[in-house]
């Protein structure tokens, strides 16, 4: 059985006349009749009831015809489907991201990609950078929004592109400002205001670059950070600040995460956090290439 035989069957079913079906197919009637008989032998059942005056579908032929039409339509759609997959206009893109990106580059990036490629399925997975990098190396993700290690030293064959750099701000309990525990002048936290305050931070094992950026800020002021709580989700860190358990240094874009009892305050000479996209250089997935073109 091949598509040629199936098209012959549909043509005869449409016309219920072997002569007119042969004309439609630009062939003579005898080869068409032979093709239908060969198809019936393959199926083990007749498709048509033939008399000298008429041709009609058998009950079996009537029930099989819609399936054949659907199969031929799918075959006819294959070239266009292949073109769209080849050009990254359809298919799937698997993208992981750190929680901080949820409040900065991720929403706009996903919106722009979805608008440009509406037929691509986007699979989003939130994960810390230490989890993302092995997944990218293993080919489990097409790309990941990460906080890069120092000097952007990623293992081969990963490539990297910076997306955004933003200063850190202090997320502090509003009550600590109201009661004078923290001094804010002109919207900026006093240089030594955080000295001795319990710090809420990512564990170094899951976010070494971010952890070192924050603790380095304190070290440069000769005020070692006093870590009071650790959490691996930025939303959790802000919740702990809201509960009055400590302060946190977070990307400025976290101001988009409004939470009762939390105030975001600028720092003196704040450190800068970089966020970027990582992917395998040898990943030729069309949807990934489309993402890189968009960037």
PDB file of C-alpha atoms in Angstrom, residues 9 12-13 16 36 40 43-50 55-66:
ATOM      1  CA  UNK A   9      -9.166   5.085  -4.038  1.00  0.00           C
ATOM      2  CA  UNK A  12     -12.939   6.728  -7.480  1.00  0.00           C
ATOM      3  CA  UNK A  13     -14.845   7.304  -4.210  1.00  0.00           C
ATOM      4  CA  UNK A  16     -18.047   6.759  -8.312  1.00  0.00           C
ATOM      5  CA  UNK A  36      -7.809  -0.532  -6.855  1.00  0.00           C
ATOM      6  CA  UNK A  40      -8.398  -4.496  -2.143  1.00  0.00           C
ATOM      7  CA  UNK A  43      -6.831  -5.015   2.591  1.00  0.00           C
ATOM      8  CA  UNK A  44      -8.526  -8.373   2.227  1.00  0.00           C
ATOM      9  CA  UNK A  45     -11.903  -6.777   1.503  1.00  0.00           C
ATOM     10  CA  UNK A  46     -13.633  -5.010  -1.421  1.00  0.00           C
ATOM     11  CA  UNK A  47     -13.882  -1.241  -1.412  1.00  0.00           C
ATOM     12  CA  UNK A  48     -16.457  -0.897  -4.185  1.00  0.00           C
ATOM     13  CA  UNK A  49     -19.502  -2.751  -5.466  1.00  0.00           C
ATOM     14  CA  UNK A  50     -19.201  -2.732  -9.259  1.00  0.00           C
ATOM     15  CA  UNK A  55     -20.051   1.903  -8.830  1.00  0.00           C
ATOM     16  CA  UNK A  56     -20.690   2.408  -5.127  1.00  0.00           C
ATOM     17  CA  UNK A  57     -18.679   2.127  -1.956  1.00  0.00           C
ATOM     18  CA  UNK A  58     -19.021  -0.913   0.248  1.00  0.00           C
ATOM     19  CA  UNK A  59     -19.839  -0.338   3.921  1.00  0.00           C
ATOM     20  CA  UNK A  60     -16.181  -1.028   4.672  1.00  0.00           C
ATOM     21  CA  UNK A  61     -15.072   1.461   2.006  1.00  0.00           C
ATOM     22  CA  UNK A  62     -17.361   4.171   3.405  1.00  0.00           C
ATOM     23  CA  UNK A  63     -15.943   3.770   6.910  1.00  0.00           C
ATOM     24  CA  UNK A  64     -12.311   3.679   5.716  1.00  0.00           C
ATOM     25  CA  UNK A  65     -12.597   6.686   3.377  1.00  0.00           C
ATOM     26  CA  UNK A  66     -12.437   9.428   6.093  1.00  0.00           C
TER      27      UNK A  66
END
